[in-house]
Amino acid sequence: MTWFNEHYAETLLVIGIVILAIEVVVLGFSTFFLFFIGLATVVTAGLMYFGIVPETWLASLMSISVFTAFFALLLWRKLKSLQSKVDNKRADNDIVGHSFVCPKDIDPLLPLHELPTYNYSGISWRLMSEVPIKAGDRVAVKQTDVGILHIIQVA
């Protein structure tokens, strides 16, 4: 315990870096609270190292609290705008373009729970089409959604 008290600033620096690493690496920068706390802890450790803030529990907690609030006020809008940029492009996967013989007739007017299914890679997919398709016709996957294959008829 005496080593901790003798190296309080260095310990806070390591704790701050670990908090920042958890926020960025593990959580993927999804919450900003740990980022603000980690940044405040690193700044407090630096101020303690240079003797500006005394190396006590109370001083460090107060400094971390003040800097956390300061960084939150200063950086919140900027970081929030970084998260608002969303890529709406559909991700392609290996099943798009896969062709097979349609097992049953497909009618685009059928409700979802009545659509025929096709087993692929251990998953039972619902088959959906914009136009009617007869059983035995050759089809290809145009797009995928969760549990649904959007198919088109191929020659």
PDB file of C-alpha atoms in Angstrom:
ATOM      1  CA  MET A   1       0.000   0.000   0.000  1.00  0.00           C
ATOM      2  CA  THR A   2       2.928   2.346   0.555  1.00  0.00           C
ATOM      3  CA  TRP A   3       4.013   1.892  -3.077  1.00  0.00           C
ATOM      4  CA  PHE A   4       0.550   3.017  -4.187  1.00  0.00           C
ATOM      5  CA  ASN A   5       0.754   6.125  -2.028  1.00  0.00           C
ATOM      6  CA  GLU A   6       4.267   6.917  -3.262  1.00  0.00           C
ATOM      7  CA  HIS A   7       3.271   6.524  -6.908  1.00  0.00           C
ATOM      8  CA  TYR A   8      -0.248   7.925  -6.776  1.00  0.00           C
ATOM      9  CA  ALA A   9       0.041  10.046  -9.960  1.00  0.00           C
ATOM     10  CA  GLU A  10       1.436   7.133 -11.976  1.00  0.00           C
ATOM     11  CA  THR A  11      -1.317   4.845 -10.699  1.00  0.00           C
ATOM     12  CA  LEU A  12      -3.985   7.352 -11.727  1.00  0.00           C
ATOM     13  CA  LEU A  13      -2.350   7.641 -15.145  1.00  0.00           C
ATOM     14  CA  VAL A  14      -2.529   3.865 -15.644  1.00  0.00           C
ATOM     15  CA  ILE A  15      -6.151   3.785 -14.428  1.00  0.00           C
ATOM     16  CA  GLY A  16      -7.054   6.596 -16.848  1.00  0.00           C
ATOM     17  CA  ILE A  17      -5.397   4.849 -19.786  1.00  0.00           C
ATOM     18  CA  VAL A  18      -7.187   1.586 -18.930  1.00  0.00           C
ATOM     19  CA  ILE A  19     -10.542   3.419 -18.795  1.00  0.00           C
ATOM     20  CA  LEU A  20      -9.831   5.051 -22.176  1.00  0.00           C
ATOM     21  CA  ALA A  21      -8.826   1.689 -23.658  1.00  0.00           C
ATOM     22  CA  ILE A  22     -12.018   0.055 -22.399  1.00  0.00           C
ATOM     23  CA  GLU A  23     -14.102   2.848 -23.926  1.00  0.00           C
ATOM     24  CA  VAL A  24     -12.397   2.795 -27.294  1.00  0.00           C
ATOM     25  CA  VAL A  25     -11.449  -0.864 -27.763  1.00  0.00           C
ATOM     26  CA  VAL A  26     -14.131  -2.792 -25.886  1.00  0.00           C
ATOM     27  CA  LEU A  27     -17.143  -0.465 -26.163  1.00  0.00           C
ATOM     28  CA  GLY A  28     -16.201   0.941 -29.559  1.00  0.00           C
ATOM     29  CA  PHE A  29     -16.559   4.568 -28.467  1.00  0.00           C
ATOM     30  CA  SER A  30     -20.299   4.060 -28.028  1.00  0.00           C
ATOM     31  CA  THR A  31     -20.619   5.864 -24.692  1.00  0.00           C
ATOM     32  CA  PHE A  32     -18.737   9.021 -23.927  1.00  0.00           C
ATOM     33  CA  PHE A  33     -18.899   8.886 -20.138  1.00  0.00           C
ATOM     34  CA  LEU A  34     -15.946   6.549 -19.747  1.00  0.00           C
ATOM     35  CA  PHE A  35     -14.032   8.620 -22.275  1.00  0.00           C
ATOM     36  CA  PHE A  36     -14.603  11.800 -20.247  1.00  0.00           C
ATOM     37  CA  ILE A  37     -13.695  10.074 -16.974  1.00  0.00           C
ATOM     38  CA  GLY A  38     -10.570   8.481 -18.473  1.00  0.00           C
ATOM     39  CA  LEU A  39      -9.454  11.765 -20.004  1.00  0.00           C
ATOM     40  CA  ALA A  40     -10.055  13.587 -16.712  1.00  0.00           C
ATOM     41  CA  THR A  41      -8.090  10.924 -14.827  1.00  0.00           C
ATOM     42  CA  VAL A  42      -5.118  11.246 -17.197  1.00  0.00           C
ATOM     43  CA  VAL A  43      -5.154  15.063 -16.912  1.00  0.00           C
ATOM     44  CA  THR A  44      -5.410  14.849 -13.106  1.00  0.00           C
ATOM     45  CA  ALA A  45      -2.467  12.433 -13.029  1.00  0.00           C
ATOM     46  CA  GLY A  46      -0.437  14.873 -15.120  1.00  0.00           C
ATOM     47  CA  LEU A  47      -1.301  17.784 -12.833  1.00  0.00           C
ATOM     48  CA  MET A  48      -0.361  15.685  -9.794  1.00  0.00           C
ATOM     49  CA  TYR A  49       2.923  14.662 -11.415  1.00  0.00           C
ATOM     50  CA  PHE A  50       3.874  18.318 -11.899  1.00  0.00           C
ATOM     51  CA  GLY A  51       2.737  19.249  -8.373  1.00  0.00           C
ATOM     52  CA  ILE A  52      -0.227  21.428  -9.347  1.00  0.00           C
ATOM     53  CA  VAL A  53      -2.798  19.175  -7.651  1.00  0.00           C
ATOM     54  CA  PRO A  54      -1.893  17.603  -4.278  1.00  0.00           C
ATOM     55  CA  GLU A  55      -1.601  13.805  -4.224  1.00  0.00           C
ATOM     56  CA  THR A  56      -4.602  13.084  -1.995  1.00  0.00           C
ATOM     57  CA  TRP A  57      -7.790  11.102  -2.530  1.00  0.00           C
ATOM     58  CA  LEU A  58     -10.009  14.137  -2.014  1.00  0.00           C
ATOM     59  CA  ALA A  59      -8.031  16.368  -4.369  1.00  0.00           C
ATOM     60  CA  SER A  60      -7.914  13.700  -7.062  1.00  0.00           C
ATOM     61  CA  LEU A  61     -11.650  12.937  -6.838  1.00  0.00           C
ATOM     62  CA  MET A  62     -12.522  16.629  -6.985  1.00  0.00           C
ATOM     63  CA  SER A  63     -10.162  17.214  -9.899  1.00  0.00           C
ATOM     64  CA  ILE A  64     -11.483  14.197 -11.828  1.00  0.00           C
ATOM     65  CA  SER A  65     -15.068  15.342 -11.210  1.00  0.00           C
ATOM     66  CA  VAL A  66     -14.404  18.901 -12.369  1.00  0.00           C
ATOM     67  CA  PHE A  67     -12.458  17.802 -15.460  1.00  0.00           C
ATOM     68  CA  THR A  68     -15.080  15.190 -16.345  1.00  0.00           C
ATOM     69  CA  ALA A  69     -17.779  17.871 -16.320  1.00  0.00           C
ATOM     70  CA  PHE A  70     -15.492  20.251 -18.241  1.00  0.00           C
ATOM     71  CA  PHE A  71     -14.697  17.695 -20.964  1.00  0.00           C
ATOM     72  CA  ALA A  72     -18.355  16.693 -21.194  1.00  0.00           C
ATOM     73  CA  LEU A  73     -19.408  20.314 -21.757  1.00  0.00           C
ATOM     74  CA  LEU A  74     -16.553  20.974 -24.156  1.00  0.00           C
ATOM     75  CA  LEU A  75     -16.663  17.792 -26.277  1.00  0.00           C
ATOM     76  CA  TRP A  76     -20.236  16.463 -26.096  1.00  0.00           C
ATOM     77  CA  ARG A  77     -21.601  18.123 -29.264  1.00  0.00           C
ATOM     78  CA  LYS A  78     -18.516  17.360 -31.337  1.00  0.00           C
ATOM     79  CA  LEU A  79     -18.449  13.687 -30.347  1.00  0.00           C
ATOM     80  CA  LYS A  80     -22.215  13.339 -30.763  1.00  0.00           C
ATOM     81  CA  SER A  81     -21.954  14.635 -34.323  1.00  0.00           C
ATOM     82  CA  LEU A  82     -19.347  11.952 -35.054  1.00  0.00           C
ATOM     83  CA  GLN A  83     -21.858   9.277 -34.058  1.00  0.00           C
ATOM     84  CA  SER A  84     -24.687  10.730 -36.138  1.00  0.00           C
ATOM     85  CA  LYS A  85     -23.014   9.856 -39.443  1.00  0.00           C
ATOM     86  CA  VAL A  86     -24.630   6.566 -40.431  1.00  0.00           C
ATOM     87  CA  ASP A  87     -23.764   4.543 -43.503  1.00  0.00           C
ATOM     88  CA  ASN A  88     -27.017   3.205 -44.969  1.00  0.00           C
ATOM     89  CA  LYS A  89     -25.282   1.125 -47.639  1.00  0.00           C
ATOM     90  CA  ARG A  90     -26.311  -2.524 -47.490  1.00  0.00           C
ATOM     91  CA  ALA A  91     -23.554  -4.952 -46.688  1.00  0.00           C
ATOM     92  CA  ASP A  92     -23.022  -7.611 -49.332  1.00  0.00           C
ATOM     93  CA  ASN A  93     -22.618 -11.178 -48.211  1.00  0.00           C
ATOM     94  CA  ASP A  94     -21.823 -14.530 -49.791  1.00  0.00           C
ATOM     95  CA  ILE A  95     -25.427 -15.551 -50.286  1.00  0.00           C
ATOM     96  CA  VAL A  96     -26.262 -12.639 -52.625  1.00  0.00           C
ATOM     97  CA  GLY A  97     -26.081 -14.070 -56.138  1.00  0.00           C
ATOM     98  CA  HIS A  98     -26.593 -17.674 -54.966  1.00  0.00           C
ATOM     99  CA  SER A  99     -28.899 -19.478 -57.404  1.00  0.00           C
ATOM    100  CA  PHE A 100     -31.129 -22.471 -56.755  1.00  0.00           C
ATOM    101  CA  VAL A 101     -34.373 -24.093 -57.860  1.00  0.00           C
ATOM    102  CA  CYS A 102     -37.446 -22.591 -56.211  1.00  0.00           C
ATOM    103  CA  PRO A 103     -39.016 -25.294 -54.010  1.00  0.00           C
ATOM    104  CA  LYS A 104     -42.612 -23.924 -54.024  1.00  0.00           C
ATOM    105  CA  ASP A 105     -44.728 -21.304 -55.741  1.00  0.00           C
ATOM    106  CA  ILE A 106     -44.108 -17.785 -54.479  1.00  0.00           C
ATOM    107  CA  ASP A 107     -46.832 -15.184 -54.463  1.00  0.00           C
ATOM    108  CA  PRO A 108     -45.794 -11.622 -53.495  1.00  0.00           C
ATOM    109  CA  LEU A 109     -49.180 -11.091 -51.819  1.00  0.00           C
ATOM    110  CA  LEU A 110     -48.687 -13.857 -49.247  1.00  0.00           C
ATOM    111  CA  PRO A 111     -48.223 -12.794 -45.623  1.00  0.00           C
ATOM    112  CA  LEU A 112     -44.748 -13.290 -44.182  1.00  0.00           C
ATOM    113  CA  HIS A 113     -45.623 -16.363 -42.106  1.00  0.00           C
ATOM    114  CA  GLU A 114     -47.001 -18.166 -45.223  1.00  0.00           C
ATOM    115  CA  LEU A 115     -43.957 -17.598 -47.459  1.00  0.00           C
ATOM    116  CA  PRO A 116     -42.140 -20.771 -48.534  1.00  0.00           C
ATOM    117  CA  THR A 117     -38.772 -21.520 -46.954  1.00  0.00           C
ATOM    118  CA  TYR A 118     -35.390 -22.550 -48.303  1.00  0.00           C
ATOM    119  CA  ASN A 119     -32.702 -24.151 -46.136  1.00  0.00           C
ATOM    120  CA  TYR A 120     -29.250 -22.726 -46.714  1.00  0.00           C
ATOM    121  CA  SER A 121     -26.229 -23.058 -44.447  1.00  0.00           C
ATOM    122  CA  GLY A 122     -28.324 -24.491 -41.633  1.00  0.00           C
ATOM    123  CA  ILE A 123     -30.829 -21.626 -41.677  1.00  0.00           C
ATOM    124  CA  SER A 124     -34.422 -21.802 -42.840  1.00  0.00           C
ATOM    125  CA  TRP A 125     -34.902 -18.643 -44.942  1.00  0.00           C
ATOM    126  CA  ARG A 126     -38.275 -17.230 -46.025  1.00  0.00           C
ATOM    127  CA  LEU A 127     -38.409 -16.629 -49.798  1.00  0.00           C
ATOM    128  CA  MET A 128     -39.821 -13.323 -50.961  1.00  0.00           C
ATOM    129  CA  SER A 129     -40.263 -12.005 -54.491  1.00  0.00           C
ATOM    130  CA  GLU A 130     -41.801  -8.934 -56.117  1.00  0.00           C
ATOM    131  CA  VAL A 131     -43.328 -11.072 -58.885  1.00  0.00           C
ATOM    132  CA  PRO A 132     -44.962 -14.515 -58.785  1.00  0.00           C
ATOM    133  CA  ILE A 133     -42.530 -17.418 -59.257  1.00  0.00           C
ATOM    134  CA  LYS A 134     -43.484 -21.022 -59.992  1.00  0.00           C
ATOM    135  CA  ALA A 135     -42.019 -24.052 -58.231  1.00  0.00           C
ATOM    136  CA  GLY A 136     -39.094 -25.510 -60.192  1.00  0.00           C
ATOM    137  CA  ASP A 137     -38.000 -22.154 -61.681  1.00  0.00           C
ATOM    138  CA  ARG A 138     -34.350 -21.127 -61.328  1.00  0.00           C
ATOM    139  CA  VAL A 139     -33.959 -18.148 -58.978  1.00  0.00           C
ATOM    140  CA  ALA A 140     -31.095 -16.100 -57.536  1.00  0.00           C
ATOM    141  CA  VAL A 141     -30.768 -14.163 -54.305  1.00  0.00           C
ATOM    142  CA  LYS A 142     -30.932 -10.414 -54.927  1.00  0.00           C
ATOM    143  CA  GLN A 143     -30.876  -9.160 -51.330  1.00  0.00           C
ATOM    144  CA  THR A 144     -31.070 -10.464 -47.769  1.00  0.00           C
ATOM    145  CA  ASP A 145     -32.864  -9.265 -44.690  1.00  0.00           C
ATOM    146  CA  VAL A 146     -33.090 -10.932 -41.324  1.00  0.00           C
ATOM    147  CA  GLY A 147     -34.409 -14.423 -42.106  1.00  0.00           C
ATOM    148  CA  ILE A 148     -35.621 -13.414 -45.594  1.00  0.00           C
ATOM    149  CA  LEU A 149     -34.125 -13.989 -49.029  1.00  0.00           C
ATOM    150  CA  HIS A 150     -35.344 -11.595 -51.706  1.00  0.00           C
ATOM    151  CA  ILE A 151     -35.122 -13.557 -54.930  1.00  0.00           C
ATOM    152  CA  ILE A 152     -35.454 -12.909 -58.641  1.00  0.00           C
ATOM    153  CA  GLN A 153     -36.089 -15.328 -61.459  1.00  0.00           C
ATOM    154  CA  VAL A 154     -33.111 -16.137 -63.690  1.00  0.00           C
ATOM    155  CA  ALA A 155     -33.064 -17.738 -67.122  1.00  0.00           C
TER     156      ALA A 155
END
